[in-house]
Coordinates of C-alpha atoms in Angstrom, one line a residue:
M1 CA 0.3 0.1 0.3
H2 CA 2.8 2.3 0.6
E3 CA 4.6 1.7 -2.9
D4 CA 1.1 2.2 -4.8
V5 CA 0.5 5.8 -2.7
M6 CA 4.3 6.7 -3.3
T7 CA 3.8 6.1 -7.5
T8 CA 0.9 8.1 -7.1
R9 CA 1.8 11.1 -5.8
T10 CA 5.0 11.1 -8.3
M11 CA 3.3 10.2 -11.4
P12 CA 5.0 12.0 -13.8
L13 CA 2.4 14.4 -16.1
Y14 CA 4.3 14.5 -18.5
G15 CA 4.6 11.0 -19.3
L16 CA 1.1 10.8 -19.0
Q17 CA 0.6 13.4 -21.5
I18 CA 2.3 11.8 -23.5
F19 CA 1.0 8.6 -23.1
A20 CA -2.7 10.2 -23.8
V21 CA -1.3 11.5 -27.1
A22 CA 0.5 8.5 -28.3
A23 CA -2.6 6.1 -27.3
R24 CA -4.5 8.2 -29.5
H25 CA -2.4 7.9 -32.5
L26 CA -1.7 4.3 -31.6
S27 CA 2.0 5.3 -33.0
F28 CA 4.7 7.0 -31.2
T29 CA 6.0 7.9 -34.5
L30 CA 2.5 10.3 -35.2
A31 CA 2.6 11.2 -31.6
A32 CA 6.5 12.9 -31.9
R33 CA 5.3 14.7 -34.6
E34 CA 2.8 15.9 -33.1
L35 CA 4.9 17.2 -29.8
C36 CA 7.7 18.2 -31.6
L37 CA 9.6 15.7 -30.4
T38 CA 11.9 12.5 -31.6
Q39 CA 10.3 9.0 -32.1
G40 CA 13.0 8.0 -29.8
A41 CA 12.1 10.4 -27.3
V42 CA 8.5 9.3 -27.2
S43 CA 9.7 5.5 -26.7
K44 CA 11.8 6.4 -23.8
Q45 CA 9.3 8.4 -21.9
I46 CA 6.7 5.6 -22.1
A47 CA 9.2 3.1 -21.1
Q48 CA 9.8 5.1 -17.9
L49 CA 5.9 5.6 -17.6
E50 CA 5.2 1.6 -17.9
A51 CA 8.7 1.1 -15.3
Q52 CA 6.9 3.4 -12.7
L53 CA 3.3 1.9 -13.3
G54 CA 4.5 -1.6 -13.1
Y55 CA 2.6 -2.6 -16.0
P56 CA 3.1 -2.5 -20.1
L57 CA 0.5 -0.2 -21.4
F58 CA 1.7 -0.7 -25.1
R59 CA 1.6 -4.3 -26.7
R60 CA 4.3 -3.9 -29.6
E61 CA 4.1 -5.7 -32.3
V62 CA 5.8 -5.6 -36.4
R63 CA 4.7 -2.1 -37.6
K64 CA 1.5 -2.0 -35.4
L65 CA 1.3 -0.6 -31.7
S66 CA -2.0 -1.3 -29.3
L67 CA -2.8 -0.5 -25.9
S68 CA -2.7 -3.0 -23.2
A69 CA -5.9 -4.2 -21.3
Q70 CA -3.9 -1.8 -19.1
G71 CA -3.3 1.0 -21.4
E72 CA -7.5 0.7 -21.8
A73 CA -8.0 0.8 -18.4
L74 CA -6.1 3.6 -17.9
L75 CA -6.7 5.9 -20.5
P76 CA -10.4 7.1 -19.6
Y77 CA -9.1 8.3 -16.4
V78 CA -5.9 10.3 -18.1
G79 CA -8.0 11.9 -20.6
R80 CA -10.4 12.7 -18.0
A81 CA -7.9 14.4 -15.4
L82 CA -5.8 16.0 -18.4
G83 CA -9.3 17.4 -19.5
T84 CA -9.9 19.0 -16.1
L85 CA -5.8 19.9 -15.4
E86 CA -6.9 22.1 -18.8
K87 CA -10.4 24.0 -17.5
G88 CA -8.0 24.3 -14.4
L89 CA -5.4 26.3 -15.7
A90 CA -8.1 28.3 -18.0
A91 CA -9.7 29.3 -14.6
A92 CA -6.3 30.3 -13.3
R93 CA -5.6 32.4 -16.3
E94 CA -9.0 34.2 -16.1
A95 CA -8.7 34.6 -12.4
R96 CA -6.2 37.8 -12.8
N97 CA -6.4 40.5 -10.3
R98 CA -8.5 43.1 -12.0
L99 CA -9.1 46.2 -10.2
R100 CA -12.3 48.7 -10.2
L101 CA -11.0 51.6 -11.1
K102 CA -13.1 55.0 -10.0
A103 CA -11.3 58.4 -11.5
P104 CA -13.2 62.0 -12.4
S105 CA -13.8 62.3 -16.5
C106 CA -11.5 65.3 -16.0
A107 CA -8.3 62.8 -15.7
S108 CA -9.6 60.3 -18.2
R109 CA -7.3 61.6 -20.8
W110 CA -3.9 61.6 -18.9
L111 CA -5.1 58.4 -17.1
L112 CA -5.4 56.2 -19.9
R113 CA -1.8 56.6 -21.1
Q114 CA -0.7 55.7 -17.7
L115 CA -2.8 52.3 -17.7
Q116 CA -1.8 51.3 -21.0
A117 CA 2.1 52.1 -19.5
F118 CA 0.8 50.1 -16.4
S119 CA -0.4 46.8 -18.0
Q120 CA 3.1 46.9 -19.7
V121 CA 4.8 46.7 -16.6
H122 CA 2.3 44.5 -14.5
P123 CA 0.6 42.6 -17.8
D124 CA -1.0 40.0 -14.6
I125 CA -3.0 43.7 -12.7
E126 CA -5.9 44.6 -15.1
V127 CA -7.4 47.6 -14.3
E128 CA -11.0 48.5 -15.3
L129 CA -11.6 52.4 -15.6
T130 CA -14.6 53.7 -14.7
S131 CA -14.9 57.7 -15.4
L132 CA -17.7 60.1 -13.4
H133 CA -18.3 63.9 -13.0
D134 CA -18.2 62.7 -9.0
H135 CA -14.7 63.6 -7.5
G136 CA -14.8 61.6 -4.5
I137 CA -14.7 57.9 -3.3
D138 CA -17.2 55.9 -0.5
F139 CA -15.9 52.4 -0.7
G140 CA -18.2 51.6 2.1
K141 CA -21.3 52.4 -1.2
E142 CA -19.6 52.6 -4.4
P143 CA -17.7 49.0 -6.4
F144 CA -14.2 49.8 -6.8
D145 CA -11.1 49.0 -5.3
L146 CA -9.3 51.6 -5.6
A147 CA -10.2 55.6 -7.0
I148 CA -8.4 58.8 -7.7
T149 CA -10.0 61.9 -6.2
Y150 CA -9.9 65.7 -7.5
G151 CA -10.1 68.4 -4.5
A152 CA -9.1 70.4 -1.9
H153 CA -8.0 68.0 0.5
I154 CA -6.2 64.2 0.2
P155 CA -8.8 61.8 1.2
P156 CA -8.1 59.1 4.4
G157 CA -5.8 56.0 2.7
G158 CA -5.0 58.8 -0.1
R159 CA -1.5 59.3 -1.7
L160 CA -0.7 62.8 -3.7
L161 CA -0.5 62.2 -7.4
F162 CA -0.2 66.0 -8.3
E163 CA -1.6 69.6 -7.3
E164 CA -3.2 71.0 -10.2
Q165 CA -2.0 74.0 -11.8
L166 CA -4.1 75.5 -14.6
T167 CA -2.8 78.0 -17.7
P168 CA -4.1 78.9 -21.0
V169 CA -4.2 76.5 -23.5
C170 CA -5.4 76.3 -27.3
S171 CA -4.2 74.6 -30.6
P172 CA -2.2 76.0 -33.3
A173 CA -5.1 75.8 -35.5
L174 CA -6.9 78.6 -33.9
L175 CA -4.1 81.3 -33.8
R176 CA -3.6 80.6 -37.5
R177 CA -6.9 80.9 -38.5
S178 CA -7.5 84.0 -36.3
G179 CA -4.6 85.6 -37.4
K180 CA -4.5 87.5 -33.8
P181 CA -2.4 87.6 -31.4
L182 CA -2.3 86.1 -27.7
A183 CA 1.0 86.9 -26.3
C184 CA -0.4 88.5 -22.6
P185 CA -4.0 88.7 -20.5
A186 CA -5.3 91.4 -22.2
D187 CA -4.9 89.5 -25.5
L188 CA -8.2 86.7 -24.4
A189 CA -10.4 89.0 -24.9
G190 CA -10.2 88.1 -28.5
F191 CA -11.1 84.8 -28.6
T192 CA -13.3 82.5 -27.7
L193 CA -12.6 81.2 -23.4
L194 CA -14.2 77.7 -23.4
H195 CA -15.4 77.0 -19.7
P196 CA -15.0 73.2 -18.1
T197 CA -18.5 74.4 -15.4
R198 CA -20.8 76.4 -15.5
D199 CA -19.8 78.7 -12.5
R200 CA -16.5 79.9 -14.6
Q201 CA -14.6 79.8 -11.8
D202 CA -11.4 78.6 -13.4
W203 CA -11.1 81.4 -15.7
Q204 CA -12.2 83.9 -12.9
Q205 CA -9.9 82.8 -10.3
W206 CA -6.8 83.1 -13.7
L207 CA -8.1 85.8 -14.5
H208 CA -7.8 87.8 -11.4
A209 CA -4.0 86.0 -10.8
A210 CA -3.5 87.8 -14.0
N211 CA -4.8 91.4 -13.3
A212 CA -7.1 91.4 -16.2
D213 CA -9.9 93.2 -15.7
M214 CA -10.3 93.7 -19.1
V215 CA -11.2 90.2 -19.7
N216 CA -14.8 88.9 -19.4
P217 CA -14.9 85.7 -17.3
A218 CA -18.9 85.3 -18.1
A219 CA -18.3 85.3 -21.7
G220 CA -17.3 81.9 -23.5
Q221 CA -18.6 78.7 -24.1
L222 CA -19.6 76.3 -21.0
F223 CA -18.9 72.4 -20.9
D224 CA -20.1 69.9 -18.0
T225 CA -16.7 68.6 -18.1
L226 CA -13.0 70.2 -18.3
D227 CA -12.0 67.0 -20.3
Q228 CA -15.0 68.5 -22.9
A229 CA -13.3 71.8 -23.1
M230 CA -9.9 70.1 -23.9
N231 CA -11.3 68.5 -26.9
A232 CA -13.1 71.7 -27.9
A233 CA -10.3 73.4 -27.7
L234 CA -7.9 70.4 -29.0
H235 CA -9.9 71.1 -32.1
G236 CA -9.7 75.0 -32.3
F237 CA -13.3 76.2 -30.5
G238 CA -11.5 78.6 -28.4
V239 CA -9.4 79.4 -25.6
S240 CA -9.4 76.9 -22.4
L241 CA -7.6 76.5 -18.9
G242 CA -5.8 72.9 -19.0
D243 CA -3.6 71.5 -15.9
V244 CA -0.2 71.4 -17.2
T245 CA 0.2 67.5 -15.7
L246 CA -2.6 66.3 -17.8
L247 CA -1.8 67.9 -20.8
E248 CA 1.8 67.3 -20.6
E249 CA 1.5 65.1 -23.8
E250 CA -0.7 67.1 -25.6
L251 CA 2.1 70.4 -24.9
A252 CA 4.7 68.4 -25.4
E253 CA 3.6 67.2 -29.1
G254 CA 3.0 70.6 -29.9
A255 CA -1.2 70.0 -30.4
L256 CA -2.2 72.2 -27.6
L257 CA -0.2 75.9 -27.2
A258 CA 0.9 77.5 -23.9
P259 CA 1.4 80.8 -25.2
M260 CA 1.2 83.1 -21.7
G261 CA 1.1 82.9 -17.9
P262 CA 0.9 82.8 -14.9
V263 CA 0.0 79.1 -14.2
L264 CA -2.3 79.2 -11.6
A265 CA -2.0 76.8 -8.4
T266 CA -5.6 76.5 -7.7
G267 CA -4.9 74.7 -4.1
K268 CA -7.0 71.8 -5.7
C269 CA -4.9 68.4 -6.2
Y270 CA -5.5 65.1 -7.4
A271 CA -5.1 62.0 -5.3
V272 CA -5.2 58.1 -5.7
V273 CA -7.0 56.2 -2.6
V274 CA -6.6 52.4 -1.5
P275 CA -9.0 50.7 0.9
G276 CA -7.5 49.4 4.0
E277 CA -9.8 46.2 3.4
G278 CA -10.6 43.8 0.0
K279 CA -9.1 41.0 -1.6
L280 CA -7.4 43.2 -4.3
M281 CA -5.8 45.6 -1.7
E282 CA -2.5 44.1 -2.5
A283 CA -3.0 44.6 -6.5
A284 CA -4.4 48.4 -5.7
G285 CA -1.6 48.7 -3.8
V286 CA 0.5 48.5 -6.3
F287 CA -0.7 50.0 -8.7
G288 CA -1.7 53.0 -6.7
Q289 CA 2.5 53.2 -6.3
W290 CA 3.3 52.6 -9.7
L291 CA 0.6 55.8 -10.3
A292 CA 2.1 57.9 -7.8
G293 CA 5.8 57.2 -9.0
A294 CA 4.7 58.0 -12.3
A295 CA 2.7 60.9 -11.3
G296 CA 5.7 62.4 -9.5

């Protein structure tokens, strides 16, 4: 009994796989072709498996191979076991660390670029992004594993990503089409201001900081989100205020221009928040730490 138990525990999976293929073909040569092995390697593996089991699996006849009685009895069990193992491997492949991330829509453009870079470094962690107008997070009521927040304070468990810094931005096409200068705050009076919120607070703050009382902050086009205003600016509809971090790539590539200062620190910031518990807390911590490094 002790020997049988030890034999079962040390059963070579590789040999059983080769046995199943050889039994299906009833040919070591055809099995070797399918497995990309030599005929001799298949024959050797079968011989080693038979020696360990203590009985033959095949009857070797002239130009003919057939299953022994033991081989016929064993084959269906091996087939079922290998099929179960393949299902387990498939389940393991699907059981990835899938994080549900909540983020404000205004950060989605920047965040998508970070997600693409993160997936190359951590392919085992999948991040599912949900962009919403809401800028906070309540893990007790919302179905998310981590969140990006925006506001004047960093929530408990949060980590600073970057502080908001706004400056006027526009597309090169807008300047070419208008033929007007845009080099100082006073020049903004000749352009359409793009507002990301209905209260127009961002432009009011920036114009006040720039001492640009000659520009009417109530004029211009209203949008629901900063991301919408950014898209309008990219298409040459007017001049928007943009965060220099969120638009770092567009500014570096020249898709958008920042023709003048100052850069206004609004006192608000973006932070990544990871809850203190949950089955995906470790993966969420990995992503949060990576994102903070990428932003910093």
